[in-house]
Every structure is written in C-alpha cells, then in structure tokens.
Coordinates of C-alpha atoms in Angstrom, one line a residue:
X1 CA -53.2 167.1 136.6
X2 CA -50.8 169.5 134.7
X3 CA -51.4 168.5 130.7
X4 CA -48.2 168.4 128.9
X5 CA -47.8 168.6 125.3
X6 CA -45.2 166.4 125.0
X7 CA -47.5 163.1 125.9
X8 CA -49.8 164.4 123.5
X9 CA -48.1 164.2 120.3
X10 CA -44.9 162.9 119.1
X11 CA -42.2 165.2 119.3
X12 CA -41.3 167.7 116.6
X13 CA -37.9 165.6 115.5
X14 CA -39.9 162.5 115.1
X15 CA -42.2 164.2 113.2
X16 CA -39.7 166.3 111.4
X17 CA -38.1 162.7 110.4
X18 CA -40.9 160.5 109.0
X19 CA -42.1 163.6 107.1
X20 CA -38.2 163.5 105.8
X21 CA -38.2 159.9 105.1
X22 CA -41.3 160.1 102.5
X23 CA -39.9 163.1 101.0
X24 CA -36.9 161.0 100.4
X25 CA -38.8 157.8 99.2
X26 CA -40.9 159.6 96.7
X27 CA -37.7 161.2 95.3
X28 CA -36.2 158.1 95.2
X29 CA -38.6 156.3 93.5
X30 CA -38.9 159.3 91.0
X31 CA -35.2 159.0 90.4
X32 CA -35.7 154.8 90.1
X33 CA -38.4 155.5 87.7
X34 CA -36.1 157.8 85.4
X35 CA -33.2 155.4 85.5
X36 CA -36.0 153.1 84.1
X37 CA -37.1 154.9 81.4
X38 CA -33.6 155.9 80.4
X39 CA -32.0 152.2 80.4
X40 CA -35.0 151.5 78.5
X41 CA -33.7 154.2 75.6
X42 CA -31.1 154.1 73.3
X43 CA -31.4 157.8 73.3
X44 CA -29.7 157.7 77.1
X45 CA -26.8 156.9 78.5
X46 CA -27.9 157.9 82.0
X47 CA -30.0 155.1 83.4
X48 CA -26.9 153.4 84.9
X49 CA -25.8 157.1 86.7
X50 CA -29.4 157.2 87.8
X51 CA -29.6 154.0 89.7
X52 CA -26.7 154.5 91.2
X53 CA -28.4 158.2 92.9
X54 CA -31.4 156.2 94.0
X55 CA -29.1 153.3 95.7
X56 CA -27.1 155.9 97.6
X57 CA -30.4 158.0 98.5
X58 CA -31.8 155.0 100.0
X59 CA -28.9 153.9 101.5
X60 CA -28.8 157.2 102.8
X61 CA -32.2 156.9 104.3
X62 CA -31.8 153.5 105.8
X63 CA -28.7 155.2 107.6
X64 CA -30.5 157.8 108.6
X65 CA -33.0 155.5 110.2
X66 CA -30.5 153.0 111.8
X67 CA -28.9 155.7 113.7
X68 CA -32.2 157.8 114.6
X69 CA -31.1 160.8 112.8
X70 CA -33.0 163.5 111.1
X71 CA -33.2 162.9 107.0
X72 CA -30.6 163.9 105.5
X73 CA -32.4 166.3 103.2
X74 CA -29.5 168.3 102.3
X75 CA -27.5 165.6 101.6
X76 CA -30.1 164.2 99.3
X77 CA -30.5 167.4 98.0
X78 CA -26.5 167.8 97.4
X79 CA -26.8 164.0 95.5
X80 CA -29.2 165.5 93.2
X81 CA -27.7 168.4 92.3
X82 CA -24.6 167.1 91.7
X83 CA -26.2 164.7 89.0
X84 CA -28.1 167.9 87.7
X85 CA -24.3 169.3 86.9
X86 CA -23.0 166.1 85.1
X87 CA -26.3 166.0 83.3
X88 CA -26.0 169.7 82.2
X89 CA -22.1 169.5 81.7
X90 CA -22.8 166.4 79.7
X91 CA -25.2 168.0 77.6
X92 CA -22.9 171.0 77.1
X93 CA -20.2 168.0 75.7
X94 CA -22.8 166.8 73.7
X95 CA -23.4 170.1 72.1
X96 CA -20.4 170.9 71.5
X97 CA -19.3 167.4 69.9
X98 CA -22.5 168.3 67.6
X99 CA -21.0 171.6 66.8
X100 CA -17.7 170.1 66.2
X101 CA -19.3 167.3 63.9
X102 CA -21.0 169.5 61.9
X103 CA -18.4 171.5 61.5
X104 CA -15.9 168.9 60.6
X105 CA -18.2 166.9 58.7
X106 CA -19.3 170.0 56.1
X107 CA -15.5 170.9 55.9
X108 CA -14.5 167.4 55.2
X109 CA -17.2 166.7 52.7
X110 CA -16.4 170.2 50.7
X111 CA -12.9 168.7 51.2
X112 CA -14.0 165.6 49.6
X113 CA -15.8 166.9 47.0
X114 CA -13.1 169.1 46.0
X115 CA -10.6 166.4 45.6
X116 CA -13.1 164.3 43.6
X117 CA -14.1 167.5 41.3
X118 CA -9.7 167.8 40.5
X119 CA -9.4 163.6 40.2
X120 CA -11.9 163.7 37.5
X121 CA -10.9 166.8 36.2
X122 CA -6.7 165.5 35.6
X123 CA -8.5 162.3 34.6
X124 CA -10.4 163.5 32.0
X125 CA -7.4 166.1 30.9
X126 CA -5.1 163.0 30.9
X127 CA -7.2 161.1 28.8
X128 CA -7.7 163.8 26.4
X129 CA -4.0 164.7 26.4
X130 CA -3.1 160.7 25.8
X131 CA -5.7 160.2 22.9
X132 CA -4.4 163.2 21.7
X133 CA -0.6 161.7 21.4
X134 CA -2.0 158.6 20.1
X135 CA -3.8 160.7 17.2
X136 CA -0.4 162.8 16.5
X137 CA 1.9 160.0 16.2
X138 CA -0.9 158.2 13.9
X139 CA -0.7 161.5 11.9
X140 CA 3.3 161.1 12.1
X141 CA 3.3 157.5 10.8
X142 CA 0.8 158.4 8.2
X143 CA 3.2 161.2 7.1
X144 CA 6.2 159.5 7.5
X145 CA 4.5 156.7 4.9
X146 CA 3.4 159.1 2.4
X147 CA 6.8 161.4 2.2
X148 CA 8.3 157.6 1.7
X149 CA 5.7 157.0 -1.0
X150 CA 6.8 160.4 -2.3
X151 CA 10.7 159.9 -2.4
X152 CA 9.8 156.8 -4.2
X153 CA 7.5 158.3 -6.6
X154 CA 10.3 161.1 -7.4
X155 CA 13.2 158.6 -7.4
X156 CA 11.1 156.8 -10.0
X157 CA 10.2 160.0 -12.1
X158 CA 14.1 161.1 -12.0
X159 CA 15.3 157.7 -13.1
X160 CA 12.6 158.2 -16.0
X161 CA 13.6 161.8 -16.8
X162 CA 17.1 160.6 -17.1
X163 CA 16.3 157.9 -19.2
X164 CA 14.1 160.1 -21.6
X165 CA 16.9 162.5 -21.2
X166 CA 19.4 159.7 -22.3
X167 CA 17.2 158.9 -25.4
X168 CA 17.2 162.5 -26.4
X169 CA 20.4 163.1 -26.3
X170 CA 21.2 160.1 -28.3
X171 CA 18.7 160.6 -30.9
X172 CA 18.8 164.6 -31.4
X173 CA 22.2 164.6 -32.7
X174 CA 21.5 161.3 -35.2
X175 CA 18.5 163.1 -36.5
X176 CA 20.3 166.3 -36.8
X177 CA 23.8 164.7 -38.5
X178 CA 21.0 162.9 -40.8
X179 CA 19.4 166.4 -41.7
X180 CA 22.7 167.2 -42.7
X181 CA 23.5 164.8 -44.8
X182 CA 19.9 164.7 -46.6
X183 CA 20.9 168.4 -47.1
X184 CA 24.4 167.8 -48.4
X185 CA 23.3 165.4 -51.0
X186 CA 20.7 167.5 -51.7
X187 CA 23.3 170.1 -52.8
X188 CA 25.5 168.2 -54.7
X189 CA 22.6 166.7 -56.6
X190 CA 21.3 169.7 -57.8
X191 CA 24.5 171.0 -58.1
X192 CA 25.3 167.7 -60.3
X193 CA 22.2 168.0 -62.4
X194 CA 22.1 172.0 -63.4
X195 CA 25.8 171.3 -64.9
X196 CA 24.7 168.6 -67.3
X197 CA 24.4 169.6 -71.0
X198 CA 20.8 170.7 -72.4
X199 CA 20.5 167.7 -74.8
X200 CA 21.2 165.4 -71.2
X201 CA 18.7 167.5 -69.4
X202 CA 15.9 165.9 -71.0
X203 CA 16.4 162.7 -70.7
X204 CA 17.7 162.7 -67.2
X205 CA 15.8 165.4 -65.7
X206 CA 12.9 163.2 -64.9
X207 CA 15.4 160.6 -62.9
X208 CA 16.7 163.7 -61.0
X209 CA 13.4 165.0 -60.1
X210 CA 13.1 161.3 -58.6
X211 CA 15.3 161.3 -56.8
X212 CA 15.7 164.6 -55.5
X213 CA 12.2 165.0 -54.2
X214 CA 12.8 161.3 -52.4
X215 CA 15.9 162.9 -50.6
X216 CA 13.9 165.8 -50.0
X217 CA 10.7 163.7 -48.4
X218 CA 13.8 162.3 -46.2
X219 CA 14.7 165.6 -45.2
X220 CA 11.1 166.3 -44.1
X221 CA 10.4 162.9 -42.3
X222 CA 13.9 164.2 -40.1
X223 CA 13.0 168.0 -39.4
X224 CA 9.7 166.1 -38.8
X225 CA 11.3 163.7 -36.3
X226 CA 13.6 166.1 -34.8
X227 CA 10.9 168.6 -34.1
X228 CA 8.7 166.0 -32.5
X229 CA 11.5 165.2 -30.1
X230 CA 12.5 168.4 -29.4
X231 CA 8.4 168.8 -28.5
X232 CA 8.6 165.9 -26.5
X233 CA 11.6 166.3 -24.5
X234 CA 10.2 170.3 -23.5
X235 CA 7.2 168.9 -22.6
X236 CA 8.2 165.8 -20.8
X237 CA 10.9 168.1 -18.9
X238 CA 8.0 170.6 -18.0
X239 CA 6.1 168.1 -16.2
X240 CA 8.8 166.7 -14.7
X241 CA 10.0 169.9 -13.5
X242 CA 6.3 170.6 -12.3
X243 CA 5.6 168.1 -10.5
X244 CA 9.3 167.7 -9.1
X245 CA 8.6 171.3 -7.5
X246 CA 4.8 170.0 -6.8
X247 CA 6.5 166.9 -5.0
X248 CA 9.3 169.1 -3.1
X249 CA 6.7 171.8 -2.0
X250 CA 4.7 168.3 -0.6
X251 CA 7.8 167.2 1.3
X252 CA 8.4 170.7 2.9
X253 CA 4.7 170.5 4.4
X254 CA 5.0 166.9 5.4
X255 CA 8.3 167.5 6.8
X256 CA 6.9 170.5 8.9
X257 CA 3.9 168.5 10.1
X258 CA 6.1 165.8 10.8
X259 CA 8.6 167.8 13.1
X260 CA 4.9 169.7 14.5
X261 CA 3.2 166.9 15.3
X262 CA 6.4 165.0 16.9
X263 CA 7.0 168.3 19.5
X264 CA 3.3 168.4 20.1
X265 CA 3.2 165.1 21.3
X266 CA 6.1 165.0 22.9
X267 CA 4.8 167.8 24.5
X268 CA 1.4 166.4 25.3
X269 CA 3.6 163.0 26.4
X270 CA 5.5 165.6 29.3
X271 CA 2.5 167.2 30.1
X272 CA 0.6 163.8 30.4
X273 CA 3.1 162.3 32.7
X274 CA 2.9 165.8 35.4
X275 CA -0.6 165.3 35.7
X276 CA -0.6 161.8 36.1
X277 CA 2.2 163.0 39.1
X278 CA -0.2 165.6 40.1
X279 CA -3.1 162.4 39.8
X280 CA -0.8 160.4 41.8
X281 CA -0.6 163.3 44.4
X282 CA -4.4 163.9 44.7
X283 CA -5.4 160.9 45.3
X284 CA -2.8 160.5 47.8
X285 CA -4.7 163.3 49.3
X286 CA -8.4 162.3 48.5
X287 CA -7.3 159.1 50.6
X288 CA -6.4 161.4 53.3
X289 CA -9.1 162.7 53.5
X290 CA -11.3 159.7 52.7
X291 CA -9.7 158.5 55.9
X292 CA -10.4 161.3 58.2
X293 CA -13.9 161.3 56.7
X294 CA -14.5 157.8 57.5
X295 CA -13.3 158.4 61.1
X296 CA -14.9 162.1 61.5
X297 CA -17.8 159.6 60.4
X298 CA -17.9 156.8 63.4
X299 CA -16.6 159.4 66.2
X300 CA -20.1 161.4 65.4
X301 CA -22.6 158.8 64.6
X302 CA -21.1 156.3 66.6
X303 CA -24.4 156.8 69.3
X304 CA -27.7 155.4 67.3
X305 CA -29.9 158.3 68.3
X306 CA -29.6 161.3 66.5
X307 CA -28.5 164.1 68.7
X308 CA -31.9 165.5 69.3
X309 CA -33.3 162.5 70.8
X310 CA -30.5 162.5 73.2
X311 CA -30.6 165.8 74.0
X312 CA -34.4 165.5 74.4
X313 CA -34.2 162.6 76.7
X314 CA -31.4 164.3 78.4
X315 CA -34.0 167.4 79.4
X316 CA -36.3 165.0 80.6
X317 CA -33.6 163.8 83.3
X318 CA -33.2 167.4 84.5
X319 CA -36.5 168.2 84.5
X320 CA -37.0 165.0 86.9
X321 CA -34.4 165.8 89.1
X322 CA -35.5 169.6 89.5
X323 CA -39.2 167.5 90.7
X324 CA -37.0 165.7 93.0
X325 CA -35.7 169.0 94.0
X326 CA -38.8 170.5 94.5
X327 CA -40.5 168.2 96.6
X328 CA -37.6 168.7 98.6
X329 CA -38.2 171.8 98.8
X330 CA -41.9 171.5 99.7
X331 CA -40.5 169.3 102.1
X332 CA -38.3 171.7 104.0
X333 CA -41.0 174.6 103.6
X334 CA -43.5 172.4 105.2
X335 CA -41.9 171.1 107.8
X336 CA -40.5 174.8 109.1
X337 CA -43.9 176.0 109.0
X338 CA -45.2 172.9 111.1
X339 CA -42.1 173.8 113.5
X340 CA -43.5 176.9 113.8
X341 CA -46.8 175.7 114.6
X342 CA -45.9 173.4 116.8
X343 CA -44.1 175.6 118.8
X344 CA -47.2 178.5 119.4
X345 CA -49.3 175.8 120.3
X346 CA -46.8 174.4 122.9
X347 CA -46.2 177.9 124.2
X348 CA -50.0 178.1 124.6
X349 CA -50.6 174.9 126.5
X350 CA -47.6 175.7 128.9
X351 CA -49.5 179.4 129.4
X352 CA -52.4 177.2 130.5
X353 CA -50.6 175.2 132.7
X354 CA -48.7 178.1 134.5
X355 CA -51.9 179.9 134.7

C-alpha cells in the first residue's frame, strides 16, 4: 500500500490558514484591548479609530473564512499600518499645535503684559498730570484773590494818601500865612515900642515885653506846627511810596505766576486729554489682545490632558500596533519555515514510495 502524505496530515493551505486565523485573532483582540484602554482615557482620542480596526480585522477574518481563503495577513497587516500613519501624523499635529501654543501663548502674554505695563503707566501719568492742573488753578485762584486783596489794599492806601495829602496842603499854607503874620506884628510892635519917648519906656515897656513874647510863643507854637506837618507828610509819603513800590513789585510776581501757572495747566489740560486719547487707544488694543488671548487660550487647552499625557498615551497605541505587527510577522516567518518543512518531508515520503 503506497503511503501518501497527503492522508496523513492536513494540507499545507489548511494549515497555512488556521495558523493565520489565530494570528489575526490575537491581533485583534490586542487592538480591542487598546481601544479599551484608550476610550477609557481622557488622555485619548483614539479608542473610537481603534474599534473600528478590530471590527474590520474580524470582519476580514470571518470573510476569509466564509470563502475558504487564506488569511489575509497582508491585508491585516496594511489595516494596521495605515492606523500606525494617522497615529504618527496625528502626533506630529499634536506637536506642532503644542509648538504653536506655546509660541502664541508666550507672545500673547508679553503682549498682554506690555499693554497692561503702558495702561498703568498713562493712568498713573494722567492722574499725576490732572492733580497737577487741579493744584495750579488752586494756586491761580489763590493768586487771583490775593492781587484783588492787594488792589484793594492800595486803592485804600491811595485814597488815604490823597486825603493826608489834601490836609496838608490845606494846612501848610494857613500855618505858613499865620507865621507871617505873627512875624509882621512882631515887627511893627517893636518897631512901635523903640520909637516911644524914654520917660514912656518905663512905664510901658513891661506891657510890651507882654505882649511881644506872647506873639512870639505864637510864632513858635506855628514853626512848631508847621514843622511837625511838614515831618509828617515826608514820612507818611515815604511809607506810602514804599509800600506802593512793595505792593507793585507783589503784583508783578503774582501777575507772572498767574499767567505761569495758567499756561502750565493749560498745558498739562492738552497733554492730559492726548494721553487719555493714547489711553483710549491702548485699551482698544489691550482688548485685542485680551480677545485673542482668551481664544489662543480655549483652542490650546480646549483637550483636559495636558499634552504629555496625550502624547504618552498616544506612544502606547503605536507601540501596540507595532506588537500586532510583529506577531504578524512571526506569523508569516513561521509559517514559511513550516512550508518549508513540509515540503522536505513530502519529497522524502514520495522517495520512499517511488523506491
């Protein structure tokens, strides 16, 4: 009875097959087991991708089975590197939305900061610059007050002077015309009483005497008089003319801090009113910014998990599917060296038979 091999063992595509078919199965339940463990994460977004490659690799095997052909390793194969490159390229998005966050987000903040460092800055200048005007046009008012107190204080000193001045005149000429006259009578008395006979002279010289030295105690209470006014109208026209230049050289200064202080804070008033325009403008642009830092904000922490936990989950993933790969791999290597094998020992059996 020739022996064949054929009845002995079940044919190398059969075996080829089933040897396939658990290959695929332990991939797939690999693949089922990483689609787990990422929908389980909030680090992933992958675990719905995943379970979508393990549905089509099974369905792939159960078509493979239905229609009796070999596993479709390759196709498999082509499934899992395909989700390998959306992996990768999705990690290479991720990195480079981390690059761009970063990058945005430390531009944006020195932006932000910036625009906060000039908002308090023209805040704190405007303030100064405002309390500032407020304080000159106190000044001004204060000023203003005390030249008016001034006018009135030398309106009031020349209506004085004038009427000292007034008296003066008056009285200068009375005292003098009375001088005169004490002086003229004077004369004629003495006159009058050296011409009177010697025999007279005795009798009447004490009556003369009299009345001579009252006129001439009349004379003195007028020079006496007229010199006190004359005193008192220098003096009294000194001080006024002191303190008249005293008051003018006061209402120069006044006059000149007045006009000073009245540009300055008109001045500061102009100033004030740019930088609350320039204000205006910067926190037009601080809003901007604000804005785009808000967004910049949600767009790159929109994902709970910081990057590196998603990255490090992502790894995982490839890492799995290169395992997948490689028991393919095993797979295929194993089953060309039991093709092999199985082909020497049928060659040897059919040398047998023949001999």
């Amino acid at each position: 009875q020739v022996y064949s091999y054929e009845q002995q063992a079940p044919s190398f595509v059969q075996v080829k097959m089933a040897s396939a078919q658990q290959s695929a199965i332990r991939v797939v339940h690999l693949i089922r087991r990483l689609a787990a463990d990422a929908s389980s994460s909030n680090a992933s977004s992958s675990g719905e991708a995943l379970s979508q490659l393990s549905s089509r690799i099974a369905s792939a095997l159960r078509g493979a089975a239905l229609s009796g052909s070999a596993a479709p390793l390759d196709k498999v194969k082509g499934m899992i590197q395909d989700m390998i490159a959306k992996l990768r390229a999705a990690a290479f998005q991720d990195a480079e939305k981390k690059a761009y966050c970063e990058k945005e987000m430390a531009y944006t903040t020195e932006k932000k900061d910036e625009k906060e460092e000039d908002i308090e800055s023209l805040s704190t200048k405007i303030e100064q610059m405002s309390a500032g005007s407020v304080k000159l046009k106190e000044e001004v008012l204060v000023l203003r007050q005390e030249l008016g107190a001034l006018m009135r204080d030398q309106a009031q000193m020349d209506k004085i002077r004038a009427a000292e001045k007034q008296i003066y005149t008056k009285a200068r000429p009375e005292i003098e015309q009375g001088i005169d006259g004490v002086k003229s009578a004077l004369k004629v008395l003495r006159d009058y009483y050296a011409q009177s006979d010697d025999d007279s002279a005795s009798s009447t010289s004490a009556g003369a005497a009299g009345i001579i030295g009252a006129m001439e105690v009349i004379e003195s209470d007028f020079s006496k008089q007229l010199a006190e006014i004359i005193a008192e109208e220098e003096r009294a026209t000194s001080e006024y003319d002191d303190r008249s230049k005293e008051n003018e050289v006061s209402k120069s200064m006044k006059e000149a801090d007045v006009k000073y202080h009245t540009q300055e804070a008109a001045s500061l008033d102009k100033t004030t009113t740019d930088s609350q325009g320039d204000l205006t403008n910067v926190n037009e642009e601080y809003a901007a910014v604000m804005e785009y830092f808000d967004n910049i904000q949600k767009a790159c922490t929109a994902k709970a998990e910081p990057y590196e936990e998603r990255a490090k989950a992502r790894a995982n993933e490839i890492q799995g599917l290169k395992e997948a790969m490689q028991i393919l791999a095993s797979q295929s290597a194993s089953l060309i060296q039991r093709s092999a094998r199985r082909t020497l020992r049928g060659a040897a059996v059919l040398s047998a038979d023949v001999n």
